[in-house]
Short mmCIF file of C-alpha atoms and ligand atoms in Angstrom, two decimals:
data_model
loop_
_atom_site.label_atom_id
_atom_site.label_comp_id
_atom_site.label_asym_id
_atom_site.label_seq_id
_atom_site.Cartn_x
_atom_site.Cartn_y
_atom_site.Cartn_z
CA MET A 903 -0.15 0.06 0.00
CA THR A 904 2.51 2.39 0.44
CA ASP A 905 5.60 4.02 -1.93
CA ASP A 906 9.28 1.89 -0.26
CA LYS A 907 10.01 5.43 -0.06
CA ALA A 908 9.40 6.91 2.95
CA THR A 909 9.11 11.43 2.51
CA LYS A 910 10.85 13.72 5.09
CA ILE A 911 9.88 16.58 6.45
CA VAL A 912 12.02 18.84 8.71
CA VAL A 913 10.38 21.85 9.99
CA HIS A 914 12.18 25.39 11.34
CA ALA A 915 10.12 27.11 13.22
CA ASP A 916 12.88 28.44 14.91
CA GLU A 917 13.78 30.41 11.46
CA ARG A 918 11.02 32.61 10.04
CA ILE A 919 10.21 33.76 5.99
CA ALA A 920 7.95 36.77 7.37
CA GLN A 921 4.57 36.91 8.37
CA ILE A 922 1.75 35.74 6.55
CA ASN A 923 -0.80 38.53 4.55
CA PRO A 924 -3.96 37.40 4.97
CA ASN A 925 -4.49 38.66 1.83
CA ILE A 926 -2.79 35.95 0.90
CA TYR A 927 -6.39 34.11 1.25
CA GLY A 928 -8.60 36.82 -0.82
CA HIS A 929 -10.54 36.91 -3.61
CA PHE A 930 -12.07 38.51 -6.21
CA ALA A 931 -15.64 39.14 -7.92
CA GLU A 932 -16.47 40.69 -10.89
CA HIS A 933 -20.00 41.17 -12.35
CA LEU A 934 -20.04 38.35 -15.24
CA GLY A 935 -21.69 35.89 -15.37
CA SER A 936 -23.68 34.73 -12.22
CA CYS A 937 -21.63 35.67 -9.94
CA ILE A 938 -22.80 38.91 -9.01
CA TYR A 939 -26.29 38.38 -9.72
CA ASP A 940 -27.42 35.18 -7.96
CA GLY A 941 -24.74 34.82 -6.71
CA ILE A 942 -24.04 37.34 -4.20
CA TRP A 943 -26.96 39.55 -4.90
CA VAL A 944 -30.51 38.49 -5.17
CA GLY A 945 -32.80 41.36 -4.16
CA THR A 946 -34.90 42.86 -1.99
CA GLU A 947 -37.62 41.22 -3.18
CA SER A 948 -36.71 37.53 -4.09
CA SER A 949 -37.81 34.11 -1.88
CA ILE A 950 -34.83 33.07 -1.82
CA PRO A 951 -33.75 34.70 2.28
CA ASN A 952 -31.43 37.32 1.72
CA GLU A 953 -30.84 40.59 3.98
CA SER A 954 -30.78 43.79 1.71
CA GLY A 955 -30.83 41.82 -1.22
CA ILE A 956 -27.65 40.14 -0.17
CA ARG A 957 -28.03 35.81 -0.11
CA ILE A 958 -27.49 35.21 3.13
CA ASP A 959 -26.24 31.05 2.70
CA VAL A 960 -23.50 32.78 0.52
CA VAL A 961 -23.44 34.79 3.85
CA GLU A 962 -22.75 32.10 6.18
CA ALA A 963 -20.72 30.18 4.33
CA LEU A 964 -17.77 32.91 3.25
CA LYS A 965 -17.92 34.00 6.99
CA LYS A 966 -16.36 30.67 7.80
CA ILE A 967 -13.66 30.93 5.30
CA LYS A 968 -12.46 34.43 6.92
CA VAL A 969 -12.43 36.64 3.02
CA PRO A 970 -10.32 38.86 4.37
CA VAL A 971 -10.72 41.46 0.89
CA LEU A 972 -12.80 41.48 -1.61
CA ARG A 973 -12.01 42.34 -5.04
CA TRP A 974 -13.92 44.23 -7.08
CA PRO A 975 -16.37 45.02 -10.19
CA GLY A 976 -13.77 43.23 -12.41
CA GLY A 977 -11.57 42.62 -14.12
CA CYS A 978 -12.12 43.83 -17.85
CA PHE A 979 -15.72 45.17 -16.57
CA ALA A 980 -14.01 46.96 -13.99
CA ASP A 981 -12.25 49.72 -17.43
CA THR A 982 -15.85 50.04 -18.38
CA TYR A 983 -17.64 51.10 -15.17
CA HIS A 984 -18.37 54.38 -14.26
CA TRP A 985 -18.96 54.16 -10.94
CA LYS A 986 -22.58 56.49 -10.40
CA ASP A 987 -24.28 54.30 -12.50
CA GLY A 988 -24.48 52.49 -9.33
CA ILE A 989 -25.86 54.12 -7.01
CA GLY A 990 -29.18 56.35 -5.77
CA PRO A 991 -33.07 54.32 -6.36
CA ARG A 992 -32.17 51.30 -7.82
CA GLY A 993 -35.43 51.19 -10.42
CA LYS A 994 -33.66 54.87 -11.77
CA ARG A 995 -30.13 53.38 -11.94
CA PRO A 996 -29.27 53.70 -16.42
CA VAL A 997 -29.19 49.96 -17.54
CA ARG A 998 -26.18 49.11 -20.14
CA PRO A 999 -24.91 46.06 -22.17
CA ASN A 1000 -21.89 44.52 -20.31
CA ILE A 1001 -19.28 44.79 -23.41
CA TRP A 1002 -17.37 42.39 -22.06
CA TRP A 1003 -19.48 39.57 -20.71
CA GLY A 1004 -22.40 40.02 -22.94
CA GLY A 1005 -26.54 40.83 -21.55
CA GLU A 1006 -27.40 44.08 -19.72
CA GLU A 1007 -25.79 45.61 -16.11
CA ASN A 1008 -28.55 46.87 -13.96
CA ASN A 1009 -26.09 48.45 -12.31
CA ASN A 1010 -28.26 47.13 -8.88
CA PHE A 1011 -25.27 45.99 -7.11
CA GLY A 1012 -23.15 49.02 -6.71
CA THR A 1013 -20.77 51.13 -4.37
CA HIS A 1014 -22.29 50.69 -1.62
CA GLU A 1015 -24.19 47.25 -2.02
CA PHE A 1016 -20.42 45.84 -3.06
CA LEU A 1017 -19.61 47.77 0.74
CA GLN A 1018 -22.43 46.51 2.24
CA PHE A 1019 -21.35 42.78 0.89
CA CYS A 1020 -18.32 43.21 2.55
CA ASP A 1021 -19.35 44.25 5.93
CA MET A 1022 -20.92 41.24 6.09
CA ILE A 1023 -18.77 38.55 5.50
CA GLY A 1024 -15.71 41.15 7.78
CA ALA A 1025 -13.73 41.89 4.38
CA GLU A 1026 -12.16 44.67 3.30
CA PRO A 1027 -12.71 45.37 0.04
CA TYR A 1028 -10.62 46.21 -2.72
CA ILE A 1029 -11.48 48.48 -5.92
CA CYS A 1030 -10.09 48.86 -9.15
CA ALA A 1031 -11.24 51.95 -10.49
CA ASN A 1032 -11.63 52.58 -14.34
CA VAL A 1033 -8.74 53.98 -16.11
CA GLY A 1034 -9.41 52.13 -19.74
CA SER A 1035 -11.82 54.08 -21.03
CA SER A 1036 -11.76 57.01 -18.09
CA THR A 1037 -10.43 60.09 -15.91
CA PRO A 1038 -9.05 60.39 -13.06
CA GLN A 1039 -11.51 62.38 -12.26
CA GLU A 1040 -14.02 59.71 -12.04
CA MET A 1041 -11.89 58.51 -10.06
CA MET A 1042 -11.18 60.77 -7.47
CA GLU A 1043 -14.89 62.15 -7.38
CA TRP A 1044 -15.62 57.70 -6.68
CA LEU A 1045 -12.97 58.21 -4.04
CA GLU A 1046 -14.03 62.22 -2.31
CA TYR A 1047 -17.62 59.52 -2.80
CA LEU A 1048 -15.95 56.54 -0.05
CA ASN A 1049 -13.55 58.55 1.88
CA TYR A 1050 -13.80 62.65 2.13
CA GLU A 1051 -15.04 63.27 5.05
CA GLY A 1052 -16.08 66.75 5.22
CA ASP A 1053 -19.46 68.29 4.11
CA THR A 1054 -19.55 68.98 -0.28
CA THR A 1055 -21.97 67.77 -3.09
CA LEU A 1056 -20.86 63.90 -3.72
CA THR A 1057 -20.04 63.00 0.28
CA ARG A 1058 -24.18 64.81 0.83
CA LEU A 1059 -25.34 62.64 -1.79
CA ARG A 1060 -23.48 59.42 -0.04
CA ALA A 1061 -25.78 60.34 3.00
CA LYS A 1062 -29.33 60.87 1.22
CA ASN A 1063 -28.34 57.05 -0.39
CA GLY A 1064 -27.63 55.86 3.36
CA HIS A 1065 -24.16 56.03 4.12
CA ARG A 1066 -23.67 59.40 5.76
CA GLU A 1067 -19.55 57.96 7.64
CA ALA A 1068 -17.01 58.12 5.17
CA TRP A 1069 -15.73 54.01 4.38
CA GLY A 1070 -12.73 54.92 5.10
CA PHE A 1071 -11.49 52.55 2.32
CA ARG A 1072 -7.87 52.10 1.83
CA LEU A 1073 -6.98 49.06 -1.06
CA LEU A 1074 -6.89 50.99 -4.76
CA GLY A 1075 -5.99 49.04 -7.80
CA ILE A 1076 -5.22 51.57 -10.93
CA GLY A 1077 -6.45 49.41 -14.41
CA ASN A 1078 -6.82 46.14 -14.79
CA GLU A 1079 -4.84 43.94 -17.16
CA SER A 1080 -3.78 46.94 -18.99
CA TRP A 1081 -2.19 44.58 -21.43
CA GLY A 1082 -4.86 43.60 -22.18
CA CYS A 1083 -8.72 44.75 -22.48
CA GLY A 1084 -7.36 47.38 -19.94
CA GLY A 1085 -6.75 49.42 -23.29
CA ASN A 1086 -4.16 47.17 -24.54
CA MET A 1087 -1.95 49.91 -24.01
CA THR A 1088 2.35 49.44 -23.69
CA PRO A 1089 4.24 49.23 -20.43
CA GLN A 1090 5.96 52.39 -20.94
CA TYR A 1091 1.93 53.98 -21.65
CA TYR A 1092 0.63 52.87 -18.84
CA ALA A 1093 3.21 52.97 -16.22
CA ASN A 1094 2.65 57.27 -17.03
CA GLU A 1095 -1.19 56.40 -16.71
CA PHE A 1096 -0.44 54.68 -13.52
CA ALA A 1097 1.48 57.75 -11.79
CA ARG A 1098 -1.18 60.05 -13.70
CA PHE A 1099 -3.83 58.54 -12.19
CA ALA A 1100 -1.91 58.19 -8.65
CA THR A 1101 -1.25 61.67 -7.85
CA PHE A 1102 -4.44 62.90 -8.50
CA ALA A 1103 -5.63 59.14 -5.95
CA ASN A 1104 -3.92 61.69 -2.99
CA TYR A 1105 -7.02 63.24 -2.50
CA PRO A 1106 -8.16 64.78 0.46
CA GLY A 1107 -9.83 62.37 2.71
CA SER A 1108 -7.40 59.34 0.85
CA PHE A 1109 -4.03 59.83 1.79
CA PHE A 1110 -3.79 56.64 3.24
CA LEU A 1111 -4.50 54.98 -0.30
CA VAL A 1112 -2.76 51.67 -0.92
CA LYS A 1113 -2.43 52.80 -4.85
CA ILE A 1114 -1.66 49.39 -6.98
CA ALA A 1115 -0.11 48.83 -10.61
CA SER A 1116 -1.63 46.73 -13.30
CA GLY A 1117 1.13 44.47 -13.79
CA ALA A 1118 2.02 41.31 -16.06
CA ASN A 1119 0.11 38.88 -18.15
CA SER A 1120 1.86 35.41 -16.54
CA ASP A 1121 5.56 35.17 -17.16
CA ASP A 1122 5.88 38.27 -19.85
CA TYR A 1123 8.67 39.79 -17.58
CA ASP A 1124 9.30 41.67 -20.57
CA TRP A 1125 6.22 44.13 -19.14
CA THR A 1126 7.53 44.12 -16.21
CA ARG A 1127 11.74 45.21 -16.52
CA ARG A 1128 8.98 47.97 -19.23
CA PHE A 1129 7.04 49.25 -16.46
CA PHE A 1130 9.25 49.25 -14.03
CA GLU A 1131 12.04 50.92 -16.30
CA THR A 1132 9.67 53.45 -17.06
CA ILE A 1133 8.18 54.71 -13.28
CA SER A 1134 11.93 54.55 -11.89
CA GLY A 1135 13.01 57.38 -14.31
CA ARG A 1136 15.60 54.77 -15.44
CA ALA A 1137 14.94 54.53 -19.69
CA CYS A 1138 14.26 58.71 -19.54
CA GLY A 1139 17.02 59.05 -17.59
CA CYS A 1140 15.57 61.24 -15.73
CA LYS A 1141 16.35 62.43 -11.99
CA GLN A 1142 12.65 61.80 -10.91
CA SER A 1143 11.78 58.51 -9.81
CA ARG A 1144 7.91 57.55 -9.35
CA LEU A 1145 7.90 54.78 -7.39
CA PRO A 1146 6.76 56.19 -4.43
CA LEU A 1147 3.45 56.00 -5.76
CA LEU A 1148 3.48 52.46 -6.09
CA ARG A 1149 2.70 49.86 -3.63
CA GLY A 1150 1.84 47.09 -4.88
CA PHE A 1151 2.43 45.44 -8.48
CA ALA A 1152 -0.21 42.64 -9.57
CA PHE A 1153 0.24 40.31 -12.13
CA HIS A 1154 -2.00 37.53 -12.95
CA TYR A 1155 -2.04 33.90 -13.78
CA TYR A 1156 -4.28 31.01 -14.63
CA CYS A 1157 -3.80 27.61 -15.47
CA GLY A 1158 -6.10 25.33 -17.24
CA THR A 1159 -6.94 23.42 -20.95
CA ALA A 1160 -5.69 20.27 -19.80
CA GLY A 1161 -9.15 18.39 -20.47
CA THR A 1162 -11.82 19.89 -18.64
CA ALA A 1163 -12.98 20.68 -15.45
CA THR A 1164 -15.03 16.89 -15.56
CA LYS A 1165 -13.49 15.69 -18.02
CA PHE A 1166 -9.09 14.11 -17.73
CA ASN A 1167 -7.07 11.49 -17.69
CA GLU A 1168 -4.12 11.27 -15.34
CA ALA A 1169 -1.80 12.41 -17.01
CA GLN A 1170 -3.86 15.74 -17.50
CA TRP A 1171 -4.33 15.68 -13.74
CA TYR A 1172 -0.61 16.26 -13.37
CA GLU A 1173 -0.54 18.07 -16.26
CA LEU A 1174 -2.68 21.58 -14.88
CA LEU A 1175 -0.96 20.53 -11.22
CA GLU A 1176 2.26 21.03 -12.94
CA LYS A 1177 0.80 24.74 -14.72
CA ALA A 1178 -0.57 25.57 -10.73
CA MET A 1179 2.97 24.57 -9.52
CA ARG A 1180 4.59 26.99 -12.47
CA ILE A 1181 3.63 30.36 -10.11
CA GLU A 1182 6.13 29.93 -8.17
CA GLU A 1183 8.66 30.41 -10.83
CA ILE A 1184 6.74 33.15 -12.38
CA LEU A 1185 6.17 35.15 -8.93
CA VAL A 1186 10.10 34.70 -7.87
CA ARG A 1187 10.85 35.82 -11.26
CA HIS A 1188 8.93 39.37 -11.37
CA ARG A 1189 10.24 39.96 -7.99
CA LEU A 1190 13.75 39.61 -8.76
CA ILE A 1191 12.94 42.60 -11.47
CA MET A 1192 11.68 43.74 -8.59
CA ASP A 1193 14.08 43.98 -7.07
CA ASP A 1194 16.81 46.03 -9.13
CA TYR A 1195 14.42 48.73 -8.89
CA ASP A 1196 13.24 48.97 -5.56
CA PRO A 1197 16.50 46.84 -3.57
CA GLN A 1198 14.60 47.91 -0.31
CA ARG A 1199 11.41 45.85 -0.81
CA ARG A 1200 8.82 48.36 -0.63
CA ILE A 1201 6.39 47.62 -3.24
CA GLU A 1202 4.94 44.43 -2.38
CA LEU A 1203 3.85 41.64 -5.40
CA ILE A 1204 0.12 40.77 -5.16
CA CYS A 1205 -0.97 37.87 -7.95
CA ASP A 1206 -5.31 39.41 -7.88
CA GLU A 1207 -6.23 36.92 -10.03
CA TRP A 1208 -5.40 32.87 -10.83
CA GLY A 1209 -6.79 30.14 -11.17
CA THR A 1210 -7.93 27.23 -12.82
CA TRP A 1211 -9.33 28.07 -16.17
CA HIS A 1212 -10.66 25.43 -17.95
CA PRO A 1213 -12.55 25.27 -21.35
CA SER A 1214 -15.82 26.07 -21.32
CA GLU A 1215 -18.68 22.32 -20.72
CA SER A 1216 -21.70 24.83 -21.23
CA SER A 1217 -23.15 25.64 -24.45
CA ASN A 1218 -25.20 28.81 -22.42
CA PRO A 1219 -22.84 32.08 -23.33
CA ALA A 1220 -24.33 33.44 -19.95
CA LYS A 1221 -22.18 30.27 -18.41
CA LYS A 1222 -19.74 30.16 -20.04
CA LEU A 1223 -17.32 30.80 -18.12
CA GLN A 1224 -18.84 28.68 -14.91
CA GLN A 1225 -17.27 24.99 -14.09
CA GLN A 1226 -17.40 22.69 -11.42
CA SER A 1227 -14.52 22.11 -8.92
CA THR A 1228 -13.32 18.85 -8.73
CA MET A 1229 -10.20 17.27 -6.03
CA ARG A 1230 -8.16 18.01 -8.82
CA ASP A 1231 -9.43 22.40 -8.50
CA ALA A 1232 -9.28 21.61 -4.61
CA MET A 1233 -4.76 20.52 -5.12
CA VAL A 1234 -4.06 23.92 -7.37
CA ALA A 1235 -5.56 25.87 -4.62
CA ALA A 1236 -3.90 24.20 -2.53
CA ILE A 1237 -0.22 23.84 -4.12
CA SER A 1238 -0.38 27.50 -5.42
CA LEU A 1239 -1.40 28.79 -1.77
CA ASP A 1240 1.81 26.96 -0.49
CA ILE A 1241 3.59 28.65 -2.63
CA PHE A 1242 2.53 32.23 -1.42
CA ASN A 1243 3.03 31.21 1.83
CA ARG A 1244 5.86 30.18 1.14
CA ASN A 1245 6.56 33.52 -0.51
CA ALA A 1246 4.80 35.94 2.45
CA ASP A 1247 7.99 37.51 2.33
CA LYS A 1248 6.95 39.45 -1.34
CA VAL A 1249 3.57 37.95 -1.79
CA THR A 1250 0.89 40.02 0.15
CA MET A 1251 -2.09 39.47 -1.89
CA ALA A 1252 -3.98 37.38 -4.14
CA ASN A 1253 -7.44 36.68 -4.78
CA ILE A 1254 -8.56 33.87 -6.65
CA ALA A 1255 -11.29 33.43 -9.61
CA GLN A 1256 -13.50 34.47 -8.87
CA MET A 1257 -16.11 33.53 -5.92
CA ILE A 1258 -18.98 32.90 -7.13
CA ASN A 1259 -20.15 31.11 -9.95
CA VAL A 1260 -17.16 31.48 -12.53
CA LEU A 1261 -14.40 29.65 -12.61
CA GLN A 1262 -12.37 28.20 -9.61
CA SER A 1263 -15.11 29.39 -7.90
CA MET A 1264 -15.84 28.55 -3.89
CA ILE A 1265 -19.91 28.74 -4.41
CA LEU A 1266 -22.22 27.28 -6.82
CA THR A 1267 -25.81 28.46 -6.40
CA ASP A 1268 -28.63 28.31 -8.96
CA GLY A 1269 -31.65 29.30 -7.90
CA PRO A 1270 -32.66 29.20 -4.14
CA LYS A 1271 -29.51 26.38 -4.53
CA MET A 1272 -25.88 26.62 -3.61
CA VAL A 1273 -23.36 24.69 -3.03
CA ILE A 1274 -19.64 24.49 -1.95
CA THR A 1275 -16.91 22.98 -4.01
CA PRO A 1276 -14.02 20.95 -2.86
CA THR A 1277 -11.24 24.78 -3.27
CA TYR A 1278 -13.85 26.87 -0.21
CA HIS A 1279 -12.83 23.57 1.76
CA VAL A 1280 -9.31 23.62 1.18
CA TYR A 1281 -10.04 28.27 1.55
CA GLU A 1282 -11.82 26.90 5.26
CA MET A 1283 -9.09 24.64 6.21
CA TYR A 1284 -5.91 26.82 5.53
CA ALA A 1285 -7.64 29.30 6.81
CA ALA A 1286 -5.45 28.59 9.98
CA HIS A 1287 -2.13 30.31 7.91
CA GLN A 1288 -3.24 33.79 8.16
CA ALA A 1289 -1.27 36.23 9.14
CA GLY A 1290 0.26 33.15 11.33
CA ALA A 1291 4.79 33.09 10.48
CA SER A 1292 5.59 31.74 8.04
CA ILE A 1293 8.11 28.59 8.76
CA PRO A 1294 10.69 27.57 6.12
CA VAL A 1295 10.12 23.36 5.24
CA ARG A 1296 12.87 21.68 3.80
CA ILE A 1297 11.08 17.55 2.38
CA LYS A 1298 12.42 14.96 0.76
CA THR A 1299 9.37 13.33 -1.20
CA THR A 1300 9.70 10.31 -3.67
CA LYS A 1301 9.32 12.17 -7.71
CA ILE A 1302 7.36 11.68 -10.03
CA SER A 1303 7.96 11.71 -14.42
CA THR A 1304 5.25 13.08 -16.53
CA LYS A 1305 5.92 13.42 -19.55
CA ASN A 1306 7.33 17.17 -19.20
CA LYS A 1307 9.34 17.27 -16.05
CA THR A 1308 9.98 15.42 -12.86
CA LEU A 1309 7.83 16.15 -9.61
CA ASP A 1310 7.95 15.34 -5.91
CA ALA A 1311 4.56 13.56 -5.25
CA VAL A 1312 4.46 15.59 -1.53
CA MET A 1313 5.05 19.78 -1.22
CA GLY A 1314 3.07 21.68 1.58
CA SER A 1315 4.28 25.04 3.60
CA CYS A 1316 4.26 26.18 7.76
CA SER A 1317 3.38 28.80 9.70
CA LEU A 1318 3.35 29.56 13.08
CA LYS A 1319 1.16 31.37 15.77
CA GLY A 1320 1.66 31.69 19.15
CA ASN A 1321 2.40 28.29 20.06
CA LYS A 1322 -0.11 26.91 17.27
CA LEU A 1323 2.15 26.33 14.12
CA THR A 1324 -0.35 24.16 11.48
CA LEU A 1325 2.18 22.91 8.44
CA SER A 1326 -0.37 21.92 5.15
CA ILE A 1327 1.23 19.03 2.66
CA VAL A 1328 -0.37 17.61 -0.66
CA ASN A 1329 0.34 13.93 -1.99
CA ILE A 1330 -0.53 15.03 -5.48
CA ASP A 1331 0.25 11.26 -6.46
CA PRO A 1332 -3.74 9.57 -6.80
CA LYS A 1333 -2.74 5.87 -6.76
CA LYS A 1334 0.65 5.83 -3.54
CA TYR A 1335 -0.04 6.74 -0.85
CA ALA A 1336 2.97 9.20 1.31
CA ASP A 1337 4.38 7.36 3.84
CA VAL A 1338 5.49 10.62 5.90
CA ASP A 1339 7.84 11.74 9.09
CA VAL A 1340 7.39 14.90 10.37
CA GLU A 1341 11.30 16.45 12.52
CA ILE A 1342 9.70 19.93 13.86
CA ARG A 1343 13.23 21.12 14.64
CA GLY A 1344 13.71 24.51 17.04
CA ALA A 1345 10.87 24.12 19.16
CA GLY A 1346 11.40 21.91 22.07
CA GLU A 1347 8.33 19.10 22.24
CA SER A 1348 5.48 18.99 19.93
CA SER A 1349 2.28 17.46 19.40
CA LEU A 1350 0.49 16.56 16.78
CA THR A 1351 -3.51 17.98 18.04
CA ARG A 1352 -4.81 17.57 15.14
CA TRP A 1353 -5.22 16.32 11.34
CA ARG A 1354 -7.70 17.01 8.96
CA VAL A 1355 -7.56 15.98 5.05
CA LEU A 1356 -9.31 16.50 1.95
CA THR A 1357 -9.42 13.79 -0.87
CA GLY A 1358 -11.25 11.61 -2.84
CA ASP A 1359 -11.68 10.17 -5.81
CA ILE A 1360 -9.63 13.06 -8.62
CA HIS A 1361 -12.57 14.30 -10.19
CA GLY A 1362 -15.23 13.52 -7.39
CA CYS A 1363 -16.81 17.32 -7.48
CA ASN A 1364 -19.99 18.40 -5.11
CA THR A 1365 -23.56 19.61 -6.84
CA PHE A 1366 -26.97 19.94 -5.85
CA ASP A 1367 -28.00 16.14 -5.60
CA ASP A 1368 -24.55 15.30 -3.88
CA PRO A 1369 -23.33 18.14 -2.35
CA ASP A 1370 -20.67 16.25 0.28
CA THR A 1371 -18.52 14.14 -1.42
CA ILE A 1372 -15.80 16.16 -1.07
CA THR A 1373 -15.86 17.90 2.35
CA PRO A 1374 -12.66 17.57 5.06
CA VAL A 1375 -12.39 14.50 7.92
CA ASP A 1376 -10.79 14.32 10.94
CA LYS A 1377 -7.77 11.49 10.90
CA PRO A 1378 -6.32 10.47 14.48
CA ALA A 1379 -4.12 12.47 15.10
CA THR A 1380 -1.43 10.00 16.70
CA ASP A 1381 2.41 10.41 15.97
CA ARG A 1382 4.90 11.62 13.38
CA LYS A 1383 5.46 8.95 10.72
CA LEU A 1384 1.79 9.87 8.60
CA LEU A 1385 -0.30 7.84 5.84
CA LEU A 1386 -1.40 10.45 3.80
CA ASP A 1387 -3.90 9.50 1.34
CA PRO A 1388 -2.93 9.79 -2.52
CA ALA A 1389 -4.42 12.61 -3.78
CA SER A 1390 -4.92 14.40 -0.40
CA ILE A 1391 -5.15 17.73 1.10
CA ASN A 1392 -3.62 17.83 4.74
CA VAL A 1393 -3.56 20.05 7.18
CA LEU A 1394 -2.10 19.13 10.49
CA THR A 1395 -2.13 21.51 13.78
CA TYR A 1396 1.23 20.98 16.09
CA GLU A 1397 1.11 22.51 19.95
CA LEU A 1398 4.53 23.62 20.39
CA GLY A 1399 6.45 23.22 23.43
CA ASN A 1400 8.10 26.15 24.64
CA SER A 1401 7.32 29.08 21.62
O1 AHR B 218 -11.18 36.77 -14.56
C1 AHR B 218 -12.35 36.43 -15.90
C2 AHR B 218 -10.79 37.72 -16.93
O2 AHR B 218 -9.90 37.30 -16.39
C3 AHR B 218 -11.32 39.18 -15.48
O3 AHR B 218 -12.43 39.97 -15.76
C4 AHR B 218 -9.68 39.27 -16.23
O4 AHR B 218 -8.72 40.01 -15.80
C5 AHR B 218 -8.99 38.11 -17.41
O5 AHR B 218 -8.88 37.92 -18.50
#
């Protein structure tokens, strides 16, 4: 039953990488398909239980995974969005075509509804401003509406629309995918646009804004270099650097096209996991370029869209980007979150795409029905890592030879909060158990207090009729010798004696 070669895991509890920013466990919701409408917003008249139009079942489920931050309104949609369309009495809001994702946008879910939703689930809002088809003026007015505390026409309008107080909103994205749907800009052009918008985001009441640039598409390192070359002033040999305007740089990375969401073979299981693992090299290479321009490492690396993007299984255009989430997607989530944890000294936010009904979602809905996906369970199990200190973990394990590469069978990450150590480890082999020996160094006595496992058939998924096919179970937490199930995601909790 076990493989002949054992896996040895050494946790260095007396070393630190950095604190894991909880925002690494962030999410993204766009006006796309039924992510917002039906997924979050059903309206006050709906027979689906809601609070001020927001689904209660979804809110309750999301509270359990401790969503730290939510990005909105896009995605591509953000660069067509005009915030004033989404305030005031709902019946009077304009209806416009959704040029990226089809259908019409009735604007029933706008600024107030989004911020209320964030409040209900306990998430910090991260708003992406329209750069591609708008002006700094429109962004400034939105910031005034959100954050200004004085008495102005816009703050009076805010009060009239039901919110007297300023929100004190903090995380501002300046455009989305500027190299593509955000305006097909060159990195040099976008760097200048970024600086222009970021300058005017220094609006009274908004001095504390964290300004985040739209970064490269996956491994486009050239884009990153040219952006930094321009914004730092090196390209023009200028003395003036505009780097101080920038606090975060956000790249995107999707993996997919290895079969479909539910139809894939074992080779495609590995192919997708291998693509997921690539994010480590990608973020390391982006950070190396950033180090060249920002040697003090003041600028944070963010991945504000990531996840699986499978070829569509639906003929309905409205559901084109809606996909099932199987055990394979859960494995992608676990591998990626472990990579972000291990790079916590540079990566400060990551937003999986997307929260509900779109791509690698946490939740699927159909009218009043709701089901939580295997990916959701990974977020719930891994929530223990949020705000912990990332601890180095070295793993010696068996190798798996795939068509393209040799992969480690077991990988993971570790964090420490007080005397509670959380070790997450995956066994990617869909057939073999992994015999694992865990050694915790530099912490005196330690005892395993809990072992949770998410496992199942590699095609296993949760459906409305069968919602608990893939669900975590507890295993007896006995000693350091562990036998990991094939295709399993494991979260181990240890109590340390001398932390
Ligand atoms: O998440 C779906 C889309 O993917 C987003 O709108 C866009 O930013 C990206 O290309």
